[in-house]
GROMACS .gro file of C-alpha atoms in nm:
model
  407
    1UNK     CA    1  -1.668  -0.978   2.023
    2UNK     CA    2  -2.025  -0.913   1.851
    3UNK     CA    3  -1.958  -1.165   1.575
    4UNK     CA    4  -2.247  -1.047   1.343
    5UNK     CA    5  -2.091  -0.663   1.305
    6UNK     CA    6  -1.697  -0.821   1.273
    7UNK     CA    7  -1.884  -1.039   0.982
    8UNK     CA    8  -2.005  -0.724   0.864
    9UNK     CA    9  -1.661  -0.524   0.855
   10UNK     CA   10  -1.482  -0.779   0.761
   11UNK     CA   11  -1.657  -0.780   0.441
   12UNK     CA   12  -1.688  -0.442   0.414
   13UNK     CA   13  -1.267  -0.481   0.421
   14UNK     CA   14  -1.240  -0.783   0.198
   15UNK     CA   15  -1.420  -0.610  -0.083
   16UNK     CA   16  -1.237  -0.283  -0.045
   17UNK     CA   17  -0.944  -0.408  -0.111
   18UNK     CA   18  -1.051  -0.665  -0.396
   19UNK     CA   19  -1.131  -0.358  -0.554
   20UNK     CA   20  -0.808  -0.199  -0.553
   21UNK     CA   21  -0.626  -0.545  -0.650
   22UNK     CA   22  -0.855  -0.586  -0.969
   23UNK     CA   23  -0.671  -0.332  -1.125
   24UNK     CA   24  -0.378  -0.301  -0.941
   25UNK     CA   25  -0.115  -0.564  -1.089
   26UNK     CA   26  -0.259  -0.577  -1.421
   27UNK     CA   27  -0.327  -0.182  -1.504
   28UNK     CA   28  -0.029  -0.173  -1.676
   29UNK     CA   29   0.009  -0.490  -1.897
   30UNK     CA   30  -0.366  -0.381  -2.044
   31UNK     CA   31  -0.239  -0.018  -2.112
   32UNK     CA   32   0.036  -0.181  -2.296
   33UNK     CA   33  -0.197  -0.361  -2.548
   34UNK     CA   34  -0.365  -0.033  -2.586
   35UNK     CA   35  -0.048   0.161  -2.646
   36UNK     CA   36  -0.063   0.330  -2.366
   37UNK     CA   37   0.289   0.242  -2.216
   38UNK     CA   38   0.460   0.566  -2.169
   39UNK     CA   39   0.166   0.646  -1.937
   40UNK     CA   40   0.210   0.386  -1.674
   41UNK     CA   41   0.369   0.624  -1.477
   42UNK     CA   42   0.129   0.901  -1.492
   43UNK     CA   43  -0.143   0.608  -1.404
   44UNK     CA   44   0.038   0.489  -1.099
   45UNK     CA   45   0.070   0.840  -1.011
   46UNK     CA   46  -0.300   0.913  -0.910
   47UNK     CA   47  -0.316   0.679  -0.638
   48UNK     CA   48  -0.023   0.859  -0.438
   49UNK     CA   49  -0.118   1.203  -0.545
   50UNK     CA   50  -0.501   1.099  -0.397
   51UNK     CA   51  -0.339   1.016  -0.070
   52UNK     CA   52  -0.133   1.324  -0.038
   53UNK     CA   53  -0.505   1.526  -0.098
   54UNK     CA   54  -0.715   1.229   0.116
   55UNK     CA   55  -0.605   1.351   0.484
   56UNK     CA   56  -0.701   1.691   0.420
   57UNK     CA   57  -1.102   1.572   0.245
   58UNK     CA   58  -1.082   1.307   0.588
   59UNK     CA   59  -0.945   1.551   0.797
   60UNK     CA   60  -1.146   1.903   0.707
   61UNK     CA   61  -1.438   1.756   0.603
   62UNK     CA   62  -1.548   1.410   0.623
   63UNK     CA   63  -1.444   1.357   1.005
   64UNK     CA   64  -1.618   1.689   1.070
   65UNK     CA   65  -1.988   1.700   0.883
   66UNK     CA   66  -2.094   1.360   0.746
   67UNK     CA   67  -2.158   1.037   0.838
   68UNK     CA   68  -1.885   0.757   0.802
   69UNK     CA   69  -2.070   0.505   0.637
   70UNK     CA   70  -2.277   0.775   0.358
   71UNK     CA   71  -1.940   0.941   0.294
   72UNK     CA   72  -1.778   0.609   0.194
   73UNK     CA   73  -2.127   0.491   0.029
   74UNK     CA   74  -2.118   0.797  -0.231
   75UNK     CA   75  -1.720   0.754  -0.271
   76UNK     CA   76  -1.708   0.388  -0.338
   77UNK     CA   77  -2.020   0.425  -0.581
   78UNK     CA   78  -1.836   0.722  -0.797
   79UNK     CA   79  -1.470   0.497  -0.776
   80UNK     CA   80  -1.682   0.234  -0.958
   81UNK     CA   81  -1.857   0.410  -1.182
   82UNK     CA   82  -1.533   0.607  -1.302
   83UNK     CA   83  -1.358   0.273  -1.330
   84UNK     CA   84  -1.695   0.122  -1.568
   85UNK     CA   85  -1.636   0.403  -1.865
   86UNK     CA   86  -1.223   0.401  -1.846
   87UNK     CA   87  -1.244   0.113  -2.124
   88UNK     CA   88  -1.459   0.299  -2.345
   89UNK     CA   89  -1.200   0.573  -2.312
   90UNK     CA   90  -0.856   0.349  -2.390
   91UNK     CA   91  -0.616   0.520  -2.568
   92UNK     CA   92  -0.748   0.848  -2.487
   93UNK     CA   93  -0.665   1.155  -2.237
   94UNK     CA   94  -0.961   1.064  -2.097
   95UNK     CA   95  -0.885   0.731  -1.938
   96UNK     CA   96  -0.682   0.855  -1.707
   97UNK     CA   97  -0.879   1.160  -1.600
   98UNK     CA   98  -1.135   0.896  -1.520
   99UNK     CA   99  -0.854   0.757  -1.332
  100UNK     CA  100  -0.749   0.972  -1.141
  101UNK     CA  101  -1.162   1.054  -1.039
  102UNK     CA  102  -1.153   0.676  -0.901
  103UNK     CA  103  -0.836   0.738  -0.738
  104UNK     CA  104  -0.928   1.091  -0.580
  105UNK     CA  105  -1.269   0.862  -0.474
  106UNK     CA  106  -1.107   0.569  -0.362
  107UNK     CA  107  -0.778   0.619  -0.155
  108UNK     CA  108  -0.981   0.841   0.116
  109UNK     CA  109  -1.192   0.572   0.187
  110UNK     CA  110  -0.870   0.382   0.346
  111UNK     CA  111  -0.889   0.574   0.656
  112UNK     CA  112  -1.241   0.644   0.644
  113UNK     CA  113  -1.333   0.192   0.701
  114UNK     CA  114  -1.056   0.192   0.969
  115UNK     CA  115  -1.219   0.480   1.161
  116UNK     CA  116  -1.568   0.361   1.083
  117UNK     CA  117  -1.411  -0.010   1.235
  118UNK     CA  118  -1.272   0.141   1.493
  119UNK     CA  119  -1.609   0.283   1.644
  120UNK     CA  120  -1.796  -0.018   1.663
  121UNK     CA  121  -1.540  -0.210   1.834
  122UNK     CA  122  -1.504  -0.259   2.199
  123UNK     CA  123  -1.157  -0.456   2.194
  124UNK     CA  124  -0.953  -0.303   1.896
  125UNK     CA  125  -0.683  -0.469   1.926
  126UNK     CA  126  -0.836  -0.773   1.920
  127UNK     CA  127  -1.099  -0.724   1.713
  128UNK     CA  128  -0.951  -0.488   1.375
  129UNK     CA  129  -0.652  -0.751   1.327
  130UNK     CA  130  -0.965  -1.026   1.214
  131UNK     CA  131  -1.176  -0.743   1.002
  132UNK     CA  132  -0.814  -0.602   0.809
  133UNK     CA  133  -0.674  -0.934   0.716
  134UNK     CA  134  -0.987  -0.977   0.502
  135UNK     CA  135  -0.850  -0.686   0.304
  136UNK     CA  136  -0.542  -0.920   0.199
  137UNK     CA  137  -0.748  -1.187   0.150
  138UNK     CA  138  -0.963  -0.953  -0.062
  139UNK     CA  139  -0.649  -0.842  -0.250
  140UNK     CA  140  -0.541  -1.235  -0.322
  141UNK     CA  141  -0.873  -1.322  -0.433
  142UNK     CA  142  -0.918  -1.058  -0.711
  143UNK     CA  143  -0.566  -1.133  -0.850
  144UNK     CA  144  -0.639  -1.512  -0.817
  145UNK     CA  145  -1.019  -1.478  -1.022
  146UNK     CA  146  -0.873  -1.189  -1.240
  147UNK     CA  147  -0.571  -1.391  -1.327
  148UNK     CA  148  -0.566  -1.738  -1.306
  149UNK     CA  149  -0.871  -1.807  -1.386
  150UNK     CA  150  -1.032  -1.505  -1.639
  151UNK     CA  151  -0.661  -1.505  -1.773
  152UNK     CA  152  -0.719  -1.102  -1.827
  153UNK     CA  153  -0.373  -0.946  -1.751
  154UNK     CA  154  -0.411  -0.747  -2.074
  155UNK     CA  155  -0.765  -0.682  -2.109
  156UNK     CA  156  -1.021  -0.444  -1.968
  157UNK     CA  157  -1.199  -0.716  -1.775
  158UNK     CA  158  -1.069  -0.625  -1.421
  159UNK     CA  159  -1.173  -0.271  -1.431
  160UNK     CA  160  -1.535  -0.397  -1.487
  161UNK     CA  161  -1.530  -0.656  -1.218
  162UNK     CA  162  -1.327  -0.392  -1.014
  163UNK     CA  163  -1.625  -0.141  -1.081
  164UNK     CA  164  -1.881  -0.402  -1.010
  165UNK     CA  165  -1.713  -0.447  -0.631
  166UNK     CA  166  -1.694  -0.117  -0.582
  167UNK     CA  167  -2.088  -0.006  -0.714
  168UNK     CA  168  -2.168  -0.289  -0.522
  169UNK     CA  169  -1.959  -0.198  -0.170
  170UNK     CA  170  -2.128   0.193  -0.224
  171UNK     CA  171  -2.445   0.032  -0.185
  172UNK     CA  172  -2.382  -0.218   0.102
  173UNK     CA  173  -2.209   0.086   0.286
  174UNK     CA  174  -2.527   0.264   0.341
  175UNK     CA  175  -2.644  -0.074   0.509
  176UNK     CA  176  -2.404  -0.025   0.818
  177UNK     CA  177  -2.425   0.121   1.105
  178UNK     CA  178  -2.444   0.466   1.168
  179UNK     CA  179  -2.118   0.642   1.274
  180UNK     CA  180  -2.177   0.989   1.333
  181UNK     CA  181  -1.844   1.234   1.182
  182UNK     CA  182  -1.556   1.177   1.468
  183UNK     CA  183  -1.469   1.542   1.499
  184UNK     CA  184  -1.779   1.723   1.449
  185UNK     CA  185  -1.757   2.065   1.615
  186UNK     CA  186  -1.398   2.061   1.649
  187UNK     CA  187  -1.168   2.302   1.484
  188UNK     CA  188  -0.841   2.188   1.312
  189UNK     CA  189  -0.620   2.300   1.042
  190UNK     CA  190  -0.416   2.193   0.740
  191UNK     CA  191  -0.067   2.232   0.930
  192UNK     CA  192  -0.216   1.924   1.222
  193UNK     CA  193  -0.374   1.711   0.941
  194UNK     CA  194  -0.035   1.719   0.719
  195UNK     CA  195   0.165   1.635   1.074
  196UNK     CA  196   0.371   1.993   1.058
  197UNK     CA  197   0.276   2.074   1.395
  198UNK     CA  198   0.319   1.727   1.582
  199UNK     CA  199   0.691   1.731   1.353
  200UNK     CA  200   0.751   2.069   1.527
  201UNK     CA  201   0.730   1.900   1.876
  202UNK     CA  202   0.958   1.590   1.788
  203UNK     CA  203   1.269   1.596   1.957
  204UNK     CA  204   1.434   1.247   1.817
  205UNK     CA  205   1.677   1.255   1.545
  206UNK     CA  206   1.631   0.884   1.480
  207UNK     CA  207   1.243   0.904   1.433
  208UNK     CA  208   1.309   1.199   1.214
  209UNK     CA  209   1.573   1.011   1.029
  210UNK     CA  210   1.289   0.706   1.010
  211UNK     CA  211   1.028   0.891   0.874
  212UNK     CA  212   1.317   1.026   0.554
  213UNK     CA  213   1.329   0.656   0.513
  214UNK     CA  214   1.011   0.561   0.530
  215UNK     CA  215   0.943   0.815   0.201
  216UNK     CA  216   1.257   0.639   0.037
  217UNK     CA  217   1.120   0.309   0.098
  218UNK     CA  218   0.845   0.412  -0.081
  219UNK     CA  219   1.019   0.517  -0.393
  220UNK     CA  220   1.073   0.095  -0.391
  221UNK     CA  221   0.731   0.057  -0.400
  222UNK     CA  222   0.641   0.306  -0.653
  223UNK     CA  223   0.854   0.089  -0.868
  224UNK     CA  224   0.757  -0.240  -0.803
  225UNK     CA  225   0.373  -0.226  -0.859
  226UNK     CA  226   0.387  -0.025  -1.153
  227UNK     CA  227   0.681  -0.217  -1.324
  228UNK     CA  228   0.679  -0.617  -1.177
  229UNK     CA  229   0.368  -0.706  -1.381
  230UNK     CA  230   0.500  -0.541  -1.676
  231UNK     CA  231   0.853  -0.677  -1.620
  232UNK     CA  232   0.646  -1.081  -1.572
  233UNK     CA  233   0.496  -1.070  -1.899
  234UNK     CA  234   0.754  -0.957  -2.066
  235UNK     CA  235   1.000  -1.210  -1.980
  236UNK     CA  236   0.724  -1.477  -2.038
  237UNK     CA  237   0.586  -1.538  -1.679
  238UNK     CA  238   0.192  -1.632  -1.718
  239UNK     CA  239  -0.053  -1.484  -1.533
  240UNK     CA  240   0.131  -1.213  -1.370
  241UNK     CA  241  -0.098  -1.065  -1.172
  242UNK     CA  242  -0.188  -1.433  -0.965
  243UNK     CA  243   0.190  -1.493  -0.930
  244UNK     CA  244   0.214  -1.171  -0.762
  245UNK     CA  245  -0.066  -1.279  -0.514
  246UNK     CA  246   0.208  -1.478  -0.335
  247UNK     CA  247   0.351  -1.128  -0.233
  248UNK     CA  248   0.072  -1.091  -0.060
  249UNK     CA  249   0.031  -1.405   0.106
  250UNK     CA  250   0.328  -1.385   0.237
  251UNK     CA  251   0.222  -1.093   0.378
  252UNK     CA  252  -0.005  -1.280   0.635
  253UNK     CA  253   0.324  -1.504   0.721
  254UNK     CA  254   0.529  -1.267   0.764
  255UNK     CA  255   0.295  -1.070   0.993
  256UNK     CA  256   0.272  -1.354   1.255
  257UNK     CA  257   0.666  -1.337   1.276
  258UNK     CA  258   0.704  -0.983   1.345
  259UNK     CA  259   0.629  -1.024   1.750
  260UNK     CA  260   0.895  -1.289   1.748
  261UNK     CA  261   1.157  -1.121   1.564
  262UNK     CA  262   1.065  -0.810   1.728
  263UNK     CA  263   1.203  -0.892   2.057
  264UNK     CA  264   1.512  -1.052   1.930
  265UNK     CA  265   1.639  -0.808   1.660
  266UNK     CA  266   1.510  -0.511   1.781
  267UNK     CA  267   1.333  -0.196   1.618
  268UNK     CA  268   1.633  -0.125   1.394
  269UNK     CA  269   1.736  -0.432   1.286
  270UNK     CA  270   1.373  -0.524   1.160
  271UNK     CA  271   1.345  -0.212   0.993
  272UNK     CA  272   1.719  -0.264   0.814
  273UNK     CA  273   1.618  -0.605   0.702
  274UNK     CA  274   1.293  -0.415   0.555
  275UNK     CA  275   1.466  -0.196   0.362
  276UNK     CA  276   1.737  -0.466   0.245
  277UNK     CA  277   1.479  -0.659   0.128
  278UNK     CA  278   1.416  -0.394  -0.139
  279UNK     CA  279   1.791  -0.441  -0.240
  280UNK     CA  280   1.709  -0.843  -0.269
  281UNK     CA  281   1.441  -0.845  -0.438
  282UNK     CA  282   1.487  -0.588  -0.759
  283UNK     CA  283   1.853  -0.754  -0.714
  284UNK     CA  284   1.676  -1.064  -0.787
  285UNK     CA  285   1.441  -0.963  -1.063
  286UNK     CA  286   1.775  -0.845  -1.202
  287UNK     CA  287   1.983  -1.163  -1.247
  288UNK     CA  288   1.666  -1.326  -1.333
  289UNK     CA  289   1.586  -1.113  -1.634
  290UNK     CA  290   1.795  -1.228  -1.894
  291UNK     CA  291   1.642  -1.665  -1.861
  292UNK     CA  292   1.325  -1.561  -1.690
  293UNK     CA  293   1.511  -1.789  -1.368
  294UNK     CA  294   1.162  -1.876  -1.232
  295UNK     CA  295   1.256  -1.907  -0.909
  296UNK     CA  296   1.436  -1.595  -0.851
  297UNK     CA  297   1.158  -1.406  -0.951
  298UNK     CA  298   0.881  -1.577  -0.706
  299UNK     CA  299   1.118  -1.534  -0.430
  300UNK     CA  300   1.145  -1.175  -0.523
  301UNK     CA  301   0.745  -1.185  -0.494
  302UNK     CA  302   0.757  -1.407  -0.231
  303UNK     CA  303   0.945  -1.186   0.004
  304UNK     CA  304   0.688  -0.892  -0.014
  305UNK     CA  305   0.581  -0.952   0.320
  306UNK     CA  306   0.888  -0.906   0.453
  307UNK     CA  307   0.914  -0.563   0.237
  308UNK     CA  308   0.608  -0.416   0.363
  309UNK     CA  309   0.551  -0.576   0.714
  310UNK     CA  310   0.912  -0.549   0.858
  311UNK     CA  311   0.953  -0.228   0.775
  312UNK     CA  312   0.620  -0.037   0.762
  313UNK     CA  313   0.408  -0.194   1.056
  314UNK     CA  314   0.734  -0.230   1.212
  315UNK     CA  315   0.760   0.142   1.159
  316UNK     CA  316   0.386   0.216   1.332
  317UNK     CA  317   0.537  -0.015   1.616
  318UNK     CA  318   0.797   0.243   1.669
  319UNK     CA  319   0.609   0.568   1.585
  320UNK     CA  320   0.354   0.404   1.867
  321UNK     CA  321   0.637   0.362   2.100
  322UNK     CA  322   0.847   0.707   2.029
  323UNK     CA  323   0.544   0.941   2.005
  324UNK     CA  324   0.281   1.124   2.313
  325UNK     CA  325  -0.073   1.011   2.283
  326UNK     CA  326  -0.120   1.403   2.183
  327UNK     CA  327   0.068   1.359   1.877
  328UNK     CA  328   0.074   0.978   1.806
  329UNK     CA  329  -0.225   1.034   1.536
  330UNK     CA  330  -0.032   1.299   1.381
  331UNK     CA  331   0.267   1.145   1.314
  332UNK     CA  332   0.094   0.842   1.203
  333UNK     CA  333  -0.073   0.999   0.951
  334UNK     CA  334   0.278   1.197   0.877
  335UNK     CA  335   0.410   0.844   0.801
  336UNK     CA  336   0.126   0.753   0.521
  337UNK     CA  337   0.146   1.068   0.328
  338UNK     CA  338   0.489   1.041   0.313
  339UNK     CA  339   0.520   0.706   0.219
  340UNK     CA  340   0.220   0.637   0.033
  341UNK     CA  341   0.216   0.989  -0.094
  342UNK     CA  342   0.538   1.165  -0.154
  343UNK     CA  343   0.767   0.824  -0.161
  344UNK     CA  344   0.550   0.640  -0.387
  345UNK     CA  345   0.512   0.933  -0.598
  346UNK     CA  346   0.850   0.974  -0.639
  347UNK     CA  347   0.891   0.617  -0.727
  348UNK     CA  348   0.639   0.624  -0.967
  349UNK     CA  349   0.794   0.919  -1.171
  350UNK     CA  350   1.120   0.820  -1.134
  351UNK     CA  351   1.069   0.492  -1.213
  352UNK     CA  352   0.874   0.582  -1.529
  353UNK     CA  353   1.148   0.832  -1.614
  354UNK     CA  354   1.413   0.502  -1.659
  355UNK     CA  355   1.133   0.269  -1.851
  356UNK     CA  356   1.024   0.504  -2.112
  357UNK     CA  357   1.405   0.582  -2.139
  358UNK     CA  358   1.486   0.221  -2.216
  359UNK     CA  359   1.156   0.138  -2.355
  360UNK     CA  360   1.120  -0.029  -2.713
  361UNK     CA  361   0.799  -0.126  -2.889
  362UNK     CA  362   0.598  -0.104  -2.532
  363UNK     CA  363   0.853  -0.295  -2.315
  364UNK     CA  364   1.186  -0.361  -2.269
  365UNK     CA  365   1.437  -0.642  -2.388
  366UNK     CA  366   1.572  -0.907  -2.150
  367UNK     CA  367   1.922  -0.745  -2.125
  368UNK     CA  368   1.702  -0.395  -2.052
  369UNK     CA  369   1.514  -0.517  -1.784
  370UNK     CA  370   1.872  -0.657  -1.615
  371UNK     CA  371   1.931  -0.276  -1.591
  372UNK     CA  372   1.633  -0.148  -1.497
  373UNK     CA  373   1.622  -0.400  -1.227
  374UNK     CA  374   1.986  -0.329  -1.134
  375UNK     CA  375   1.923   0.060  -1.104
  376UNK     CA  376   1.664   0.025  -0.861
  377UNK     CA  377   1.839  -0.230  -0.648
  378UNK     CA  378   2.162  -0.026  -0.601
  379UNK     CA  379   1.926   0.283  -0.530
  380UNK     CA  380   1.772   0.041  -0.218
  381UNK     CA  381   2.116  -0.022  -0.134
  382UNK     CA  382   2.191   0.317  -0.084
  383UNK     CA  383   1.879   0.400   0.131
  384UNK     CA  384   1.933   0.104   0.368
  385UNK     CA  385   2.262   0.233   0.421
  386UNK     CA  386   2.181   0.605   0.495
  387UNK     CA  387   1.935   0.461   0.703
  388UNK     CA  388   2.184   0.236   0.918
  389UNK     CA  389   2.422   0.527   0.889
  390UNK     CA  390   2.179   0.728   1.040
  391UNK     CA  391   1.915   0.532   1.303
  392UNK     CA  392   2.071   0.503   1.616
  393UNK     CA  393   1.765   0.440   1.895
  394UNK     CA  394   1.709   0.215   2.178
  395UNK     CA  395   1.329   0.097   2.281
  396UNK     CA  396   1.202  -0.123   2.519
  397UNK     CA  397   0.976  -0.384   2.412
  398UNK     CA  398   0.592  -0.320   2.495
  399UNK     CA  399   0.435  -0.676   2.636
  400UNK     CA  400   0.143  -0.587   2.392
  401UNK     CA  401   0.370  -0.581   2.078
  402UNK     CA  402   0.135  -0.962   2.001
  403UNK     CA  403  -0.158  -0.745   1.931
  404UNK     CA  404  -0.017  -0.606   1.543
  405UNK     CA  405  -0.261  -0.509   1.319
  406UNK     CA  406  -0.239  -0.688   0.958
  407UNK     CA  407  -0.111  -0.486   0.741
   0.00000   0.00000   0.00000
């Protein structure tokens, strides 16, 4: 392992994603003080709708004519400076345009790190696990600095400090080394970047059925970061954003058990105790509404990792095992803009749909948020049961399954 370059991706990774966590889990408290709360939605929105476009910028024309490192240099430099002027713009149209120009920026640059990683390592496996959990780390720290200690859930502050990482990662990205464009010279079209083609050769009803639930599982999360920070503050939690770093801590522990639990329970019993978690956890924030029951709610945070890691990596476990080497990339990337595209868009928009329906004076009542809470739990209940309805495979354990990526 060349220690010097894994230093240098590593914190490349760490302040990518402390970026994205600046602004994250407190976007919406701040466009609450700036009556901006019917727009939450339409905020959370961009990031999803960027995904669904990112594959085809990566795909068509980053992968094919530029150089890794320049292409993310110029995107991380515009993502900052469209999140600098969205305070000047607060109340306005024009806030979330910029928005949506830091999100349209931003979200390709996701795949465009773990590519750029990936050619400048010799052991990937070993080697990308130690440069991506710098990316949680990354996330935890901004919440923690952002939160805890700048106490600036409701004001602009993160998106200037969120700017100032990302201005600041533009620059160091033209300082790495050079990674010529993957795919230069090679033709390709919209249909194998969007994953229509590798679908067309599938030929298992259960990955099929996975991938439906995989964009319902996502709906979960559309509603979660949007709402949770929202739904802290206004039943009197401090500091939202820092207690919601514990999500993703947890997301580091519950990484190390997936290997163990893997060979034990099985592909479909990890993934059905992903997707129940979904039913726990709003089910949780629920019951908790109406006396702010502090420790229902951090287990509800606290179980993120068991959310995301059990379910999606899980799910990239699976797609790895179920999937040709000729279509393995396809499918993966399937799986994001489903999930991070079409479910979480869903999620956001339908979970906007029920706030701004209950929604009083910029939030909602104790007894509201019992609802809210209550709709979105049954709704996980339903998808973890179409999905154990549904999922009926068998797959043999790989002796590799130790080397997981952090997700």
């Amino acid at each position: 392992m060349n220690y010097v370059l894994t230093g240098r991706l590593a914190l490349m990774m760490f302040v990518q994603f402390f970026i994205w966590g600046s602004w994250a889990t407190t976007l919406g408290n701040y466009m609450g003080t700036i009556g901006m709360s019917a727009s939450i939605a339409l905020a959370y929105s961009m990031g999803p709708i960027a995904c669904i476009v990112a594959p085809f910028f990566v795909g068509m024309v980053a992968d094919r004519f530029f150089h890794t490192e320049k292409v993310l240099g110029v995107l991380f430099l515009l993502s900052g400076v469209a999140l600098a002027f969205m305070p000047a713009f607060a109340g306005s149209p024009l806030f979330l345009t910029l928005l949506g120009i830091h999100a349209l920026a931003y979200f390709p640059s996701l795949s465009l790190t773990t590519s750029l990683s990936f050619h400048h390592m010799t052991n990937q496996e070993k080697e990308y696990p130690v440069v991506r959990v710098f990316g949680t780390i990354g996330w935890i720290v901004a919440g923690v600095i952002i939160s805890k200690v700048f106490q600036a859930d409701f004001e602009p502050t993160p998106l200037y400090i969120g700017a100032a990482a990302s201005i600041f990662l533009g620059l160091y990205c033209f300082t790495l080394p050079a990674t010529p464009p993957p795919a230069a010279g090679r033709k390709t079209s919209w249909r194998e970047i969007a994953g229509i083609d590798a679908l067309k050769q599938l030929r298992s009803r259960s990955l099929i059925v996975f991938l439906i639930s995989a964009m319902l599982a996502y709906i979960a999360f559309g509603t979660y970061f949007p709402y949770a920070p929202v739904y802290l503050a206004g039943v009197g939690i401090d500091n939202p954003a820092f207690q919601m770093t514990f999500g993703q801590m947890s997301e580091i522990f519950f990484m190390l058990l997936i290997p163990f639990f893997f060979r034990r329970l099985g592909v479909k019993w990890m993934l059905m105790i992903g997707l129940t978690a979904w039913f726990v956890r709003f089910g949780l924030f629920s019951w908790a509404a109406i006396d702010a029951t502090y420790w229902m709610i951090f287990l509800g945070i606290a179980i993120h990792g068991m959310c995301y890691d059990f379910f999606f990596v899980t799910g990239q476990i699976y797609i790895d095992k179920k999937t040709s080497p000729e279509i393995r990339g396809q499918v993966q990337g399937l799986l994001v803009l489903l999930s991070f595209g079409v479910g979480f868009l869903i999620g956001t928009q339908g979970s906007g749909m029920v706030f701004n329906s209950l929604v009083a004076d910029g939030t909602l009542a104790p007894e509201q948020w019992r609802l809210f809470w209550g709709i979105f739990s049954a709704i996980a209940l339903a998808f973890a049961i179409f999905f154990f309805a549904f999922f009926d495979d068998r797959v043999e354990d790989r002796e590799d399954i130790d080397a997981i990526p952090v997700g």
